[in-house]
Amino acid sequence: TRADVAAFSVREGDGAFELLFHVRVSPPIRELAVLDGTARAYGVSKGLGSLIDLAMADGSELGRHTNLPAFTEARFAQSGWVLGAARTARVGEGPTQLSFISPAAEVVGAGEVPNATSQVTAGGDAWYVGCRDGGLYAFGFDGRALWRWDTPGSKKDDDAYSRPCPYYVTWTGEQVAVSSMGNVYGITPKGRTVWQFELPSEPKTYALNV
């Protein structure tokens, strides 16, 4: 039957893996994260989102929350909070709507950033949202807007695709690390730059025609 057909294949080293369980989730999973032994999955069907919690031990369903907004992407914090982002347009042509969801799967706040998002990460008690307008936006888990940090050089470039912005965003445990156009920045949870590092450029090579 369809349920017996594996959803994956192992091309090499199949002896190194043993299938513990196989479960199909409906609606199909769009995003997934492992939170303290539980897999929290997000899927969309017929314009509505669902959060499904699965036990990592055997794949059994622990809980399901339906009738949530449909997001382009969802991000998860280890504390159980979820941030859903829904783009309204292409890069440079419209904002991204944000929904803030509690560990109990209740929408507790809403917000937006003025352009498409780049990368989103969860910190200790806040979301850090990179935006293609050049800003890094900090929000409380409940959606409170905290601050905006501007990527150096972003206000001097009007090209929506080449503008410096927080292309990569990650939480180190103490700071937010942001990477843009060969530069890496360390940002405090209060939005202050504490260090900057410029990645070395690749050496240029020249061909000599004789």
PDB file of C-alpha atoms in Angstrom, residues 37-181:
ATOM      1  CA  GLY A  37      12.568  14.985  21.894  1.00  0.00           C
ATOM      2  CA  THR A  38       9.468  16.131  20.027  1.00  0.00           C
ATOM      3  CA  ALA A  39       9.309  16.863  16.314  1.00  0.00           C
ATOM      4  CA  ARG A  40       7.107  19.911  15.686  1.00  0.00           C
ATOM      5  CA  ALA A  41       5.993  20.017  12.056  1.00  0.00           C
ATOM      6  CA  TYR A  42       4.168  22.724  10.123  1.00  0.00           C
ATOM      7  CA  GLY A  43       2.084  22.067   7.028  1.00  0.00           C
ATOM      8  CA  VAL A  44      -0.471  23.862   4.877  1.00  0.00           C
ATOM      9  CA  SER A  45      -3.615  22.596   3.191  1.00  0.00           C
ATOM     10  CA  LYS A  46      -6.463  24.548   1.578  1.00  0.00           C
ATOM     11  CA  GLY A  47      -5.071  27.867   2.777  1.00  0.00           C
ATOM     12  CA  LEU A  48      -4.835  26.869   6.464  1.00  0.00           C
ATOM     13  CA  GLY A  49      -1.808  25.891   8.525  1.00  0.00           C
ATOM     14  CA  SER A  50      -1.393  23.076  11.025  1.00  0.00           C
ATOM     15  CA  LEU A  51       1.161  22.346  13.740  1.00  0.00           C
ATOM     16  CA  ILE A  52       1.654  18.638  14.432  1.00  0.00           C
ATOM     17  CA  ASP A  53       3.766  17.314  17.312  1.00  0.00           C
ATOM     18  CA  LEU A  54       5.323  13.868  16.867  1.00  0.00           C
ATOM     19  CA  ALA A  55       7.238  11.696  19.327  1.00  0.00           C
ATOM     20  CA  MET A  56      10.809  11.174  18.113  1.00  0.00           C
ATOM     21  CA  ALA A  57      10.871   7.738  19.753  1.00  0.00           C
ATOM     22  CA  ASP A  58       8.188   6.117  17.583  1.00  0.00           C
ATOM     23  CA  GLY A  59       6.584   8.796  15.375  1.00  0.00           C
ATOM     24  CA  SER A  60       3.287   8.758  17.217  1.00  0.00           C
ATOM     25  CA  GLU A  61       1.230  11.940  17.034  1.00  0.00           C
ATOM     26  CA  LEU A  62       1.209  13.820  20.349  1.00  0.00           C
ATOM     27  CA  GLY A  63      -0.931  16.770  19.373  1.00  0.00           C
ATOM     28  CA  ARG A  64      -2.371  18.701  16.451  1.00  0.00           C
ATOM     29  CA  HIS A  65      -3.307  22.369  16.150  1.00  0.00           C
ATOM     30  CA  THR A  66      -5.288  23.421  13.086  1.00  0.00           C
ATOM     31  CA  ASN A  67      -6.835  26.532  11.501  1.00  0.00           C
ATOM     32  CA  LEU A  68      -3.629  28.527  11.749  1.00  0.00           C
ATOM     33  CA  PRO A  69      -2.582  31.094   9.110  1.00  0.00           C
ATOM     34  CA  ALA A  70      -0.759  29.831   6.025  1.00  0.00           C
ATOM     35  CA  PHE A  71       2.895  30.885   6.091  1.00  0.00           C
ATOM     36  CA  THR A  72       5.615  30.967   3.471  1.00  0.00           C
ATOM     37  CA  GLU A  73       8.004  29.764   6.166  1.00  0.00           C
ATOM     38  CA  ALA A  74       7.871  28.922   9.870  1.00  0.00           C
ATOM     39  CA  ARG A  75      10.689  29.099  12.412  1.00  0.00           C
ATOM     40  CA  PHE A  76      10.803  27.395  15.806  1.00  0.00           C
ATOM     41  CA  ALA A  77      12.371  28.324  19.137  1.00  0.00           C
ATOM     42  CA  GLN A  78      13.494  25.574  21.532  1.00  0.00           C
ATOM     43  CA  SER A  79      11.031  26.995  24.081  1.00  0.00           C
ATOM     44  CA  GLY A  80       8.148  26.075  21.744  1.00  0.00           C
ATOM     45  CA  TRP A  81       7.381  29.496  20.261  1.00  0.00           C
ATOM     46  CA  VAL A  82       6.798  29.699  16.512  1.00  0.00           C
ATOM     47  CA  LEU A  83       7.252  32.605  14.096  1.00  0.00           C
ATOM     48  CA  GLY A  84       5.351  32.407  10.823  1.00  0.00           C
ATOM     49  CA  ALA A  85       6.300  34.615   7.883  1.00  0.00           C
ATOM     50  CA  ALA A  86       4.080  35.184   4.850  1.00  0.00           C
ATOM     51  CA  ARG A  87       5.481  37.112   1.892  1.00  0.00           C
ATOM     52  CA  THR A  88       3.103  39.408   0.056  1.00  0.00           C
ATOM     53  CA  ALA A  89       5.332  40.107  -2.970  1.00  0.00           C
ATOM     54  CA  ARG A  90       8.715  39.528  -4.557  1.00  0.00           C
ATOM     55  CA  VAL A  91      11.911  41.032  -3.162  1.00  0.00           C
ATOM     56  CA  GLY A  92      11.643  44.821  -3.137  1.00  0.00           C
ATOM     57  CA  GLU A  93       7.931  44.908  -3.969  1.00  0.00           C
ATOM     58  CA  GLY A  94       6.084  44.425  -0.694  1.00  0.00           C
ATOM     59  CA  PRO A  95       6.195  43.586   3.012  1.00  0.00           C
ATOM     60  CA  THR A  96       6.270  40.253   4.818  1.00  0.00           C
ATOM     61  CA  GLN A  97       3.544  39.589   7.379  1.00  0.00           C
ATOM     62  CA  LEU A  98       4.623  38.003  10.669  1.00  0.00           C
ATOM     63  CA  SER A  99       2.561  35.914  13.090  1.00  0.00           C
ATOM     64  CA  PHE A 100       3.783  35.049  16.579  1.00  0.00           C
ATOM     65  CA  ILE A 101       2.527  31.743  17.979  1.00  0.00           C
ATOM     66  CA  SER A 102       2.783  30.551  21.581  1.00  0.00           C
ATOM     67  CA  PRO A 103       3.934  27.065  22.631  1.00  0.00           C
ATOM     68  CA  ALA A 104       0.224  26.253  22.998  1.00  0.00           C
ATOM     69  CA  ALA A 105      -0.230  27.088  19.275  1.00  0.00           C
ATOM     70  CA  GLU A 106      -2.190  30.287  19.848  1.00  0.00           C
ATOM     71  CA  VAL A 107      -1.555  33.336  17.655  1.00  0.00           C
ATOM     72  CA  VAL A 108      -0.633  35.975  20.247  1.00  0.00           C
ATOM     73  CA  GLY A 109       0.787  38.759  18.079  1.00  0.00           C
ATOM     74  CA  ALA A 110       1.234  40.080  14.558  1.00  0.00           C
ATOM     75  CA  GLY A 111       3.689  42.377  12.822  1.00  0.00           C
ATOM     76  CA  GLU A 112       5.491  42.948   9.568  1.00  0.00           C
ATOM     77  CA  VAL A 113       8.801  43.909   8.007  1.00  0.00           C
ATOM     78  CA  PRO A 114       8.825  46.148   4.916  1.00  0.00           C
ATOM     79  CA  ASN A 115      10.410  43.679   2.493  1.00  0.00           C
ATOM     80  CA  ALA A 116      11.066  39.986   1.977  1.00  0.00           C
ATOM     81  CA  THR A 117      12.823  38.220   4.833  1.00  0.00           C
ATOM     82  CA  SER A 118      16.323  36.811   4.410  1.00  0.00           C
ATOM     83  CA  GLN A 119      17.019  34.629   7.448  1.00  0.00           C
ATOM     84  CA  VAL A 120      15.251  34.354  10.800  1.00  0.00           C
ATOM     85  CA  THR A 121      16.616  32.941  14.055  1.00  0.00           C
ATOM     86  CA  ALA A 122      15.449  32.635  17.642  1.00  0.00           C
ATOM     87  CA  GLY A 123      17.524  34.023  20.516  1.00  0.00           C
ATOM     88  CA  GLY A 124      17.106  33.553  24.237  1.00  0.00           C
ATOM     89  CA  ASP A 125      13.879  35.544  24.441  1.00  0.00           C
ATOM     90  CA  ALA A 126      13.482  37.220  21.053  1.00  0.00           C
ATOM     91  CA  TRP A 127      13.204  36.663  17.324  1.00  0.00           C
ATOM     92  CA  TYR A 128      15.814  38.195  15.030  1.00  0.00           C
ATOM     93  CA  VAL A 129      14.455  38.772  11.543  1.00  0.00           C
ATOM     94  CA  GLY A 130      16.749  39.656   8.651  1.00  0.00           C
ATOM     95  CA  CYS A 131      15.060  41.749   5.974  1.00  0.00           C
ATOM     96  CA  ARG A 132      16.054  42.547   2.399  1.00  0.00           C
ATOM     97  CA  ASP A 133      15.525  46.267   3.099  1.00  0.00           C
ATOM     98  CA  GLY A 134      18.855  46.126   4.972  1.00  0.00           C
ATOM     99  CA  GLY A 135      17.479  45.907   8.501  1.00  0.00           C
ATOM    100  CA  LEU A 136      17.737  43.348  11.268  1.00  0.00           C
ATOM    101  CA  TYR A 137      14.515  43.468  13.287  1.00  0.00           C
ATOM    102  CA  ALA A 138      14.151  42.193  16.840  1.00  0.00           C
ATOM    103  CA  PHE A 139      10.768  41.109  18.191  1.00  0.00           C
ATOM    104  CA  GLY A 140       9.763  39.606  21.499  1.00  0.00           C
ATOM    105  CA  PHE A 141       8.380  36.087  21.254  1.00  0.00           C
ATOM    106  CA  ASP A 142       4.938  37.629  21.695  1.00  0.00           C
ATOM    107  CA  GLY A 143       5.422  40.020  18.758  1.00  0.00           C
ATOM    108  CA  ARG A 144       6.523  43.193  20.550  1.00  0.00           C
ATOM    109  CA  ALA A 145       8.757  45.234  18.251  1.00  0.00           C
ATOM    110  CA  LEU A 146      12.055  45.842  20.087  1.00  0.00           C
ATOM    111  CA  TRP A 147      14.552  47.487  17.747  1.00  0.00           C
ATOM    112  CA  ARG A 148      15.990  47.698  14.237  1.00  0.00           C
ATOM    113  CA  TRP A 149      19.677  47.489  13.279  1.00  0.00           C
ATOM    114  CA  ASP A 150      20.836  48.735   9.862  1.00  0.00           C
ATOM    115  CA  THR A 151      23.435  46.843   7.842  1.00  0.00           C
ATOM    116  CA  PRO A 152      26.301  49.228   6.985  1.00  0.00           C
ATOM    117  CA  GLY A 153      25.937  50.461   3.400  1.00  0.00           C
ATOM    118  CA  SER A 154      22.294  49.424   3.021  1.00  0.00           C
ATOM    119  CA  LYS A 155      20.965  52.978   2.848  1.00  0.00           C
ATOM    120  CA  LYS A 156      23.303  53.847  -0.048  1.00  0.00           C
ATOM    121  CA  ASP A 157      22.146  51.045  -2.360  1.00  0.00           C
ATOM    122  CA  ASP A 158      18.672  51.169  -3.916  1.00  0.00           C
ATOM    123  CA  ASP A 159      18.929  47.850  -5.769  1.00  0.00           C
ATOM    124  CA  ALA A 160      16.570  45.407  -4.062  1.00  0.00           C
ATOM    125  CA  TYR A 161      18.763  42.421  -4.923  1.00  0.00           C
ATOM    126  CA  SER A 162      22.291  43.767  -4.363  1.00  0.00           C
ATOM    127  CA  ARG A 163      21.634  45.897  -1.257  1.00  0.00           C
ATOM    128  CA  PRO A 164      23.658  44.868   1.817  1.00  0.00           C
ATOM    129  CA  CYS A 165      21.345  43.168   4.291  1.00  0.00           C
ATOM    130  CA  PRO A 166      21.414  40.428   6.973  1.00  0.00           C
ATOM    131  CA  TYR A 167      21.562  37.543   4.479  1.00  0.00           C
ATOM    132  CA  TYR A 168      22.594  35.108   7.224  1.00  0.00           C
ATOM    133  CA  VAL A 169      21.493  35.441  10.851  1.00  0.00           C
ATOM    134  CA  THR A 170      22.306  33.137  13.761  1.00  0.00           C
ATOM    135  CA  TRP A 171      22.236  33.223  17.550  1.00  0.00           C
ATOM    136  CA  THR A 172      25.504  32.385  19.329  1.00  0.00           C
ATOM    137  CA  GLY A 173      24.006  32.090  22.792  1.00  0.00           C
ATOM    138  CA  GLU A 174      25.090  35.605  23.726  1.00  0.00           C
ATOM    139  CA  GLN A 175      24.943  37.651  20.520  1.00  0.00           C
ATOM    140  CA  VAL A 176      23.404  37.734  17.073  1.00  0.00           C
ATOM    141  CA  ALA A 177      25.901  37.078  14.282  1.00  0.00           C
ATOM    142  CA  VAL A 178      24.992  38.681  10.950  1.00  0.00           C
ATOM    143  CA  SER A 179      26.737  38.140   7.617  1.00  0.00           C
ATOM    144  CA  SER A 180      26.439  40.443   4.610  1.00  0.00           C
ATOM    145  CA  MET A 181      28.572  40.971   1.504  1.00  0.00           C
TER     146      MET A 181
END
